[in-house]
Tab-separated table of C-alpha atoms and ligand atoms in Angstrom:
chain	number	residue	atom	x	y	z
A	1	MET	CA	-58.064	-3.262	12.964
A	2	PRO	CA	-61.510	-4.339	11.780
A	3	ALA	CA	-64.220	-4.369	14.427
A	4	ARG	CA	-64.755	-7.779	15.926
A	5	SER	CA	-68.254	-7.715	14.456
A	6	ASP	CA	-66.628	-7.913	10.985
A	7	LEU	CA	-65.195	-11.296	11.787
A	8	ARG	CA	-66.480	-14.407	10.124
A	9	ALA	CA	-67.126	-17.433	12.275
A	10	SER	CA	-65.549	-20.065	10.025
A	11	PRO	CA	-62.219	-21.668	11.011
A	12	PRO	CA	-59.200	-21.478	8.681
A	13	ALA	CA	-59.326	-23.914	5.763
A	14	PRO	CA	-57.124	-26.952	6.401
A	15	GLY	CA	-56.199	-27.190	2.710
A	16	PHE	CA	-53.437	-24.633	3.262
A	17	SER	CA	-51.336	-27.137	5.140
A	18	ASP	CA	-49.729	-28.690	2.081
A	19	ALA	CA	-46.203	-29.972	1.531
A	20	ARG	CA	-45.008	-26.720	-0.082
A	21	VAL	CA	-45.837	-24.851	3.095
A	22	GLY	CA	-43.965	-27.386	5.234
A	23	ASP	CA	-40.883	-27.104	2.994
A	24	PHE	CA	-41.057	-23.323	3.036
A	25	LEU	CA	-41.310	-23.159	6.829
A	26	ARG	CA	-38.434	-25.552	7.393
A	27	ASP	CA	-36.076	-24.226	4.703
A	28	GLY	CA	-36.995	-20.594	5.418
A	29	ALA	CA	-36.276	-20.916	9.138
A	30	ARG	CA	-32.944	-22.601	8.366
A	31	ALA	CA	-32.009	-19.838	5.939
A	32	VAL	CA	-32.906	-17.182	8.537
A	33	ASP	CA	-30.816	-18.938	11.199
A	34	ALA	CA	-27.779	-19.162	8.905
A	35	GLU	CA	-28.127	-15.529	7.824
A	36	LEU	CA	-28.567	-14.322	11.415
A	37	ASP	CA	-25.381	-16.144	12.328
A	38	ARG	CA	-23.600	-14.420	9.436
A	39	LEU	CA	-24.963	-10.949	10.179
A	40	LEU	CA	-24.545	-10.823	13.944
A	41	PRO	CA	-21.193	-9.562	15.238
A	42	THR	CA	-18.731	-12.254	16.271
A	43	PRO	CA	-17.358	-12.201	19.807
A	44	ALA	CA	-13.843	-10.769	19.958
A	45	GLN	CA	-11.361	-9.832	22.651
A	46	GLU	CA	-12.345	-6.839	24.745
A	47	ASP	CA	-15.816	-6.454	23.207
A	48	GLY	CA	-17.521	-6.143	26.597
A	49	GLY	CA	-19.570	-9.296	26.006
A	50	ILE	CA	-22.217	-7.610	23.871
A	51	PRO	CA	-21.886	-9.721	20.674
A	52	ALA	CA	-22.192	-12.933	22.719
A	53	ALA	CA	-25.245	-11.547	24.550
A	54	MET	CA	-26.864	-10.566	21.214
A	55	ARG	CA	-26.256	-14.050	19.843
A	56	TYR	CA	-27.488	-15.705	23.031
A	57	THR	CA	-31.094	-14.598	22.508
A	58	ALA	CA	-31.211	-13.939	18.755
A	59	LEU	CA	-29.865	-17.386	17.810
A	60	ALA	CA	-31.815	-19.283	20.487
A	61	PRO	CA	-34.543	-21.513	19.021
A	62	GLY	CA	-37.397	-19.099	18.286
A	63	LYS	CA	-40.130	-19.886	15.796
A	64	ARG	CA	-38.937	-17.195	13.296
A	65	ILE	CA	-42.558	-16.335	12.438
A	66	ARG	CA	-41.896	-12.678	11.614
A	67	PRO	CA	-38.932	-13.187	9.265
A	68	LEU	CA	-40.853	-16.036	7.612
A	69	LEU	CA	-43.694	-13.603	6.941
A	70	THR	CA	-41.218	-11.197	5.333
A	71	LEU	CA	-39.754	-13.970	3.192
A	72	ALA	CA	-43.159	-15.358	2.199
A	73	VAL	CA	-44.318	-11.937	0.986
A	74	ALA	CA	-41.004	-11.088	-0.687
A	75	ASP	CA	-41.018	-14.498	-2.436
A	76	LEU	CA	-44.479	-13.692	-3.743
A	77	TYR	CA	-42.943	-10.854	-5.772
A	78	GLY	CA	-39.790	-12.709	-6.764
A	79	VAL	CA	-37.435	-10.662	-4.570
A	80	PRO	CA	-34.026	-12.353	-4.548
A	81	ARG	CA	-33.167	-13.896	-1.201
A	82	SER	CA	-29.933	-11.842	-1.180
A	83	GLU	CA	-32.244	-8.843	-0.564
A	84	SER	CA	-35.034	-10.349	1.477
A	85	LEU	CA	-32.978	-12.428	3.926
A	86	PRO	CA	-31.035	-9.511	5.493
A	87	ALA	CA	-34.294	-7.553	5.819
A	88	ALA	CA	-36.039	-10.570	7.369
A	89	CYS	CA	-33.128	-10.941	9.807
A	90	ALA	CA	-33.401	-7.267	10.728
A	91	ILE	CA	-37.024	-7.915	11.710
A	92	GLU	CA	-35.997	-10.919	13.801
A	93	MET	CA	-33.264	-8.861	15.518
A	94	VAL	CA	-35.818	-6.223	16.473
A	95	HIS	CA	-38.067	-8.963	17.834
A	96	ALA	CA	-35.186	-10.481	19.843
A	97	CYS	CA	-34.486	-6.990	21.215
A	98	SER	CA	-38.106	-6.725	22.384
A	99	LEU	CA	-37.923	-10.146	24.061
A	100	ILE	CA	-34.776	-9.281	26.034
A	101	LEU	CA	-36.376	-6.053	27.279
A	102	ASP	CA	-39.747	-7.707	27.956
A	103	ASP	CA	-38.103	-10.252	30.301
A	104	LEU	CA	-36.275	-7.688	32.455
A	105	PRO	CA	-37.202	-7.470	36.144
A	106	CYS	CA	-38.697	-4.007	35.550
A	107	MET	CA	-41.018	-5.422	32.857
A	108	ASP	CA	-42.326	-9.018	32.971
A	109	ASN	CA	-39.572	-10.278	35.261
A	110	ALA	CA	-39.363	-13.591	33.393
A	111	ASP	CA	-36.479	-15.993	33.911
A	112	LEU	CA	-36.868	-18.289	30.893
A	113	ARG	CA	-36.845	-17.463	27.175
A	114	ARG	CA	-36.689	-19.789	24.201
A	115	GLY	CA	-35.949	-22.673	26.552
A	116	LEU	CA	-32.931	-20.955	28.101
A	117	PRO	CA	-32.429	-18.754	31.163
A	118	ALA	CA	-33.399	-15.190	30.187
A	119	ASN	CA	-30.640	-12.949	28.840
A	120	HIS	CA	-30.377	-10.801	31.978
A	121	GLN	CA	-30.185	-13.917	34.173
A	122	VAL	CA	-27.060	-15.090	32.397
A	123	LYS	CA	-25.433	-11.883	31.173
A	124	GLY	CA	-26.602	-9.410	33.815
A	125	GLU	CA	-29.092	-6.582	33.372
A	126	ALA	CA	-26.693	-3.959	32.016
A	127	THR	CA	-25.315	-6.275	29.336
A	128	ALA	CA	-28.813	-7.462	28.434
A	129	ILE	CA	-30.020	-3.882	27.910
A	130	LEU	CA	-26.964	-3.006	25.824
A	131	ALA	CA	-27.369	-6.190	23.774
A	132	ALA	CA	-31.014	-5.259	23.096
A	133	PHE	CA	-29.935	-1.802	21.869
A	134	ALA	CA	-27.176	-3.393	19.810
A	135	LEU	CA	-29.689	-5.694	18.096
A	136	LEU	CA	-31.940	-2.738	17.317
A	137	ASN	CA	-29.005	-0.763	15.993
A	138	ARG	CA	-27.790	-3.650	13.850
A	139	ALA	CA	-31.297	-4.043	12.435
A	140	TYR	CA	-31.486	-0.433	11.280
A	141	GLY	CA	-27.944	-0.673	9.928
A	142	LEU	CA	-28.948	-3.681	7.850
A	143	LEU	CA	-32.042	-1.970	6.525
A	144	ALA	CA	-29.961	1.059	5.630
A	145	GLY	CA	-27.998	-1.212	3.342
A	146	ALA	CA	-25.022	-2.111	5.519
A	147	ALA	CA	-25.263	-5.669	4.218
A	148	ALA	CA	-28.409	-5.730	2.087
A	149	GLU	CA	-28.338	-5.136	-1.626
A	150	VAL	CA	-31.456	-2.999	-1.443
A	151	GLU	CA	-31.988	-0.003	-3.675
A	152	GLU	CA	-32.000	3.475	-2.125
A	153	PRO	CA	-35.748	4.413	-2.271
A	154	ALA	CA	-36.867	1.061	-0.895
A	155	GLN	CA	-34.254	1.334	1.891
A	156	SER	CA	-35.743	4.594	3.206
A	157	GLU	CA	-39.283	3.286	2.978
A	158	VAL	CA	-38.392	0.120	4.831
A	159	GLY	CA	-36.683	2.182	7.571
A	160	ARG	CA	-39.738	4.440	7.925
A	161	CYS	CA	-42.024	1.421	8.085
A	162	LEU	CA	-40.045	-0.204	10.899
A	163	SER	CA	-39.708	3.036	12.839
A	164	ARG	CA	-43.492	3.526	12.681
A	165	ALA	CA	-44.084	-0.051	13.857
A	166	LEU	CA	-41.761	0.224	16.840
A	167	GLY	CA	-42.710	3.718	17.970
A	168	THR	CA	-45.055	5.180	20.540
A	169	GLU	CA	-48.038	4.182	18.389
A	170	GLY	CA	-46.586	0.711	17.928
A	171	VAL	CA	-44.603	-1.836	19.957
A	172	ILE	CA	-43.179	0.647	22.481
A	173	GLY	CA	-46.533	2.330	23.105
A	174	GLY	CA	-48.297	-1.042	23.382
A	175	GLN	CA	-45.703	-2.391	25.782
A	176	ALA	CA	-46.000	0.749	27.934
A	177	LEU	CA	-49.795	0.424	28.094
A	178	ASP	CA	-49.472	-3.277	28.852
A	179	LEU	CA	-47.099	-2.574	31.738
A	180	ALA	CA	-49.361	0.183	33.047
A	181	ALA	CA	-52.487	-2.018	32.974
A	182	ASP	CA	-53.384	-2.367	36.625
A	183	SER	CA	-56.313	-4.702	36.271
A	184	PRO	CA	-56.460	-8.112	34.593
A	185	ARG	CA	-60.068	-7.231	33.759
A	186	ALA	CA	-59.363	-4.263	31.495
A	187	ASP	CA	-62.117	-3.928	28.903
A	188	LEU	CA	-61.936	-5.863	25.658
A	189	ASP	CA	-61.484	-2.879	23.338
A	190	ARG	CA	-58.585	-1.519	25.338
A	191	LEU	CA	-56.920	-4.934	25.474
A	192	GLU	CA	-57.365	-5.304	21.726
A	193	ARG	CA	-55.650	-1.940	21.187
A	194	ILE	CA	-52.747	-2.918	23.471
A	195	HIS	CA	-52.254	-6.295	21.773
A	196	SER	CA	-52.528	-4.776	18.307
A	197	ARG	CA	-49.785	-2.312	19.130
A	198	LYS	CA	-47.370	-4.436	21.127
A	199	THR	CA	-47.520	-7.445	18.800
A	200	GLY	CA	-49.641	-6.576	15.759
A	201	SER	CA	-47.420	-3.657	14.735
A	202	LEU	CA	-44.367	-5.829	14.114
A	203	PHE	CA	-46.472	-8.365	12.207
A	204	ILE	CA	-47.611	-5.554	9.933
A	205	ALA	CA	-44.040	-4.331	9.456
A	206	SER	CA	-42.835	-7.884	8.714
A	207	VAL	CA	-45.321	-8.162	5.867
A	208	GLU	CA	-44.936	-4.577	4.654
A	209	VAL	CA	-41.160	-4.866	4.407
A	210	GLY	CA	-41.584	-7.844	2.063
A	211	ALA	CA	-44.165	-5.889	0.042
A	212	ILE	CA	-41.925	-2.805	-0.198
A	213	LEU	CA	-38.946	-4.869	-1.364
A	214	GLY	CA	-41.230	-6.531	-3.903
A	215	ARG	CA	-42.671	-3.183	-5.070
A	216	SER	CA	-46.089	-4.712	-4.708
A	217	PRO	CA	-49.102	-2.903	-6.205
A	218	LEU	CA	-50.695	-0.644	-3.572
A	219	SER	CA	-53.950	-2.609	-3.548
A	220	GLU	CA	-52.118	-5.849	-2.754
A	221	ARG	CA	-50.041	-4.103	-0.115
A	222	GLY	CA	-53.263	-2.919	1.550
A	223	ALA	CA	-54.617	-6.465	1.510
A	224	LEU	CA	-51.389	-7.802	3.039
A	225	VAL	CA	-51.432	-5.171	5.780
A	226	ALA	CA	-55.060	-6.014	6.638
A	227	PHE	CA	-54.063	-9.681	6.714
A	228	ALA	CA	-51.169	-8.966	9.109
A	229	LYS	CA	-53.294	-6.784	11.418
A	230	ASN	CA	-55.687	-9.644	12.023
A	231	LEU	CA	-52.974	-12.267	12.229
A	232	GLY	CA	-50.881	-10.241	14.708
A	233	LEU	CA	-53.813	-9.793	17.046
A	234	ALA	CA	-54.660	-13.488	16.725
A	235	TYR	CA	-51.033	-14.346	17.543
A	236	GLN	CA	-51.049	-12.391	20.815
A	237	ILE	CA	-54.447	-13.809	21.807
A	238	LEU	CA	-53.059	-17.309	21.188
A	239	ASP	CA	-50.044	-16.334	23.269
A	240	ASP	CA	-52.406	-15.450	26.137
A	241	TRP	CA	-54.190	-18.746	25.592
A	242	LEU	CA	-50.907	-20.679	25.678
A	243	ASP	CA	-49.866	-18.703	28.755
A	244	ALA	CA	-52.934	-20.147	30.478
A	245	LYS	CA	-52.839	-23.631	28.922
A	246	GLY	CA	-49.158	-24.401	28.304
A	247	SER	CA	-46.243	-25.285	30.536
A	248	PRO	CA	-42.728	-23.788	30.687
A	249	ARG	CA	-41.399	-27.054	29.262
A	250	THR	CA	-43.473	-26.841	26.082
A	251	LEU	CA	-43.440	-23.044	25.773
A	252	GLY	CA	-39.757	-22.475	26.578
A	253	LYS	CA	-40.857	-19.503	28.710
A	254	PRO	CA	-42.750	-19.145	31.981
A	255	SER	CA	-46.507	-19.737	31.891
A	256	GLY	CA	-49.153	-17.933	33.942
A	257	LYS	CA	-47.181	-14.678	33.531
A	258	ASP	CA	-49.503	-12.572	31.403
A	259	GLY	CA	-52.165	-11.850	34.027
A	260	ARG	CA	-52.113	-8.042	33.769
A	261	GLY	CA	-54.160	-7.748	30.617
A	262	ASN	CA	-55.224	-10.929	29.047
A	263	PHE	CA	-57.938	-12.216	26.706
A	264	VAL	CA	-58.277	-15.439	28.679
A	265	THR	CA	-59.137	-13.539	31.860
A	266	LEU	CA	-61.751	-11.591	29.933
A	267	VAL	CA	-63.460	-14.156	27.721
A	268	GLY	CA	-62.187	-17.487	29.069
A	269	ALA	CA	-59.811	-19.950	27.400
A	270	GLU	CA	-62.341	-21.260	24.864
A	271	GLY	CA	-63.539	-17.753	24.075
A	272	ALA	CA	-59.960	-16.580	23.455
A	273	LYS	CA	-59.170	-19.546	21.219
A	274	GLY	CA	-62.406	-19.011	19.272
A	275	LEU	CA	-61.639	-15.338	18.788
A	276	ALA	CA	-58.123	-16.133	17.563
A	277	ASP	CA	-59.529	-18.652	15.056
A	278	GLU	CA	-61.996	-16.054	13.790
A	279	LEU	CA	-59.236	-13.481	13.409
A	280	VAL	CA	-57.112	-15.953	11.420
A	281	ALA	CA	-60.097	-16.689	9.172
A	282	CYS	CA	-60.577	-12.949	8.701
A	283	ALA	CA	-56.836	-12.556	7.947
A	284	LEU	CA	-57.064	-15.289	5.298
A	285	ASP	CA	-60.073	-13.580	3.757
A	286	HIS	CA	-57.944	-10.504	3.090
A	287	LEU	CA	-55.593	-12.629	0.960
A	288	ARG	CA	-58.314	-13.388	-1.580
A	289	PRO	CA	-57.107	-10.764	-4.106
A	290	LEU	CA	-53.793	-12.653	-4.317
A	291	GLY	CA	-55.497	-15.862	-5.422
A	292	THR	CA	-53.269	-18.930	-5.495
A	293	ARG	CA	-50.156	-16.716	-5.414
A	294	GLY	CA	-50.859	-16.188	-1.707
A	295	VAL	CA	-50.641	-19.861	-0.795
A	296	LEU	CA	-47.414	-19.659	1.245
A	297	VAL	CA	-48.501	-16.567	3.148
A	298	ALA	CA	-51.839	-18.244	3.859
A	299	GLY	CA	-50.134	-21.500	4.836
A	300	LEU	CA	-47.991	-19.661	7.342
A	301	ALA	CA	-51.116	-18.115	8.893
A	302	PHE	CA	-52.729	-21.517	9.086
A	303	GLU	CA	-49.662	-22.923	10.853
A	304	ILE	CA	-49.792	-20.025	13.291
A	305	SER	CA	-53.420	-20.800	14.084
A	306	ARG	CA	-52.261	-24.240	15.209
A	307	ARG	CA	-49.342	-22.990	17.286
A	308	SER	CA	-48.626	-25.011	20.394
A	309	ARG	CA	-45.679	-22.966	21.711
B	401	IPE	C1	-43.221	-13.906	21.746
B	401	IPE	O1	-43.191	-14.074	20.347
B	401	IPE	C2	-43.721	-12.535	22.064
B	401	IPE	C3	-45.056	-12.264	21.560
B	401	IPE	C4	-45.332	-11.201	20.918
B	401	IPE	C5	-46.141	-13.185	21.788
B	401	IPE	P1	-42.961	-15.524	19.709
B	401	IPE	O2	-43.949	-16.480	20.290
B	401	IPE	O3	-42.988	-15.369	18.233
B	401	IPE	O4	-41.514	-15.892	20.245
B	401	IPE	P2	-40.318	-16.698	19.537
B	401	IPE	O5	-39.725	-15.767	18.541
B	401	IPE	O6	-40.871	-17.929	18.894
B	401	IPE	O7	-39.376	-16.998	20.661
B	402	IPE	C1	-44.634	-9.383	24.627
B	402	IPE	O1	-45.828	-9.916	25.030
B	402	IPE	C2	-44.762	-8.544	23.446
B	402	IPE	C3	-43.493	-7.863	23.149
B	402	IPE	C4	-43.500	-6.731	22.595
B	402	IPE	C5	-42.225	-8.474	23.490
B	402	IPE	P1	-45.698	-11.035	26.158
B	402	IPE	O2	-45.071	-10.464	27.380
B	402	IPE	O3	-46.987	-11.725	26.286
B	402	IPE	O4	-44.650	-12.028	25.462
B	402	IPE	P2	-44.057	-13.314	26.156
B	402	IPE	O5	-45.226	-14.139	26.603
B	402	IPE	O6	-43.200	-12.844	27.279
B	402	IPE	O7	-43.285	-13.989	25.047
B	403	MG	MG1	-44.868	-8.596	28.191
B	404	MG	MG1	-43.521	-11.352	28.596
B	405	MG	MG1	-47.137	-13.850	26.617
């Protein structure tokens, strides 16, 4: 994570919002939804309700930002969608897993997710926890080639990448620190580290998985990782901002919930929004080595900077 002093003050360039980006976002999200539907287990008799609980959250209308990042990067290197879509869906399954767990009474105790009652509210806590594990398990199975046509060396690298992102130095560690934060006025550096782990780590993995599948040159992979680090932090800061500014109706989840450790509490709503814009600009800067080839990845970042839910 670059120091905040490295950030440039300019906002993201609006030129990225062209028609190609719009088509990619719409068609990509549709392709992810259809593939998720295909790859998730189908409810059957005497299955204990787990497949239905997995589908309940994973197929609910999320924004599909992380799998779109994987697809955008994989597309950059011409990876066939038959390889990139299952990997992108694995990332989305892991994300859905984290959302189910995050909403539990022992964590954020949230009752609404993606516009629907939270998983545990409908399915019960035990089923929700098992469904979260089942999504995680399915994700690793996919990456190990259960359904993907991915070659052996790339499979192992992708698995290692995801494991690193989710581990104690990544999403799990960040979530633990977030839950342990006892003061909404934790200092800025600590909050940045928590956000970078709990949210930034999966953004990095989303991009890296696409780069690994595409056998990208190491220098470009480094640039993409730096891009995702900044974008992931920006995304969580915007989430804090929306938590303060949005309503459950527009967000599809409760608002005013993220008071434990929060950029808005620390630097105010305008300050948080400004910081997120700077981080997006910094993320876009890292894409320079890709030139015009990076237009879809950049367009996605620009869309994220304008997120309203
Ligand atoms: C919610 O992520 C959790 C965060 C890390 C902020 P999203 O805002 O991407 O949620 P969905 O996938 O669109 O529901
Ligand atoms: C959650 O952050 C990050 C995860 C690892 C799930 P939040 O708790 O802010 O996410 P929302 O606001 O519930 O989506
Ligand atoms: Mg949380
Ligand atoms: Mg939450
Ligand atoms: Mg939040």
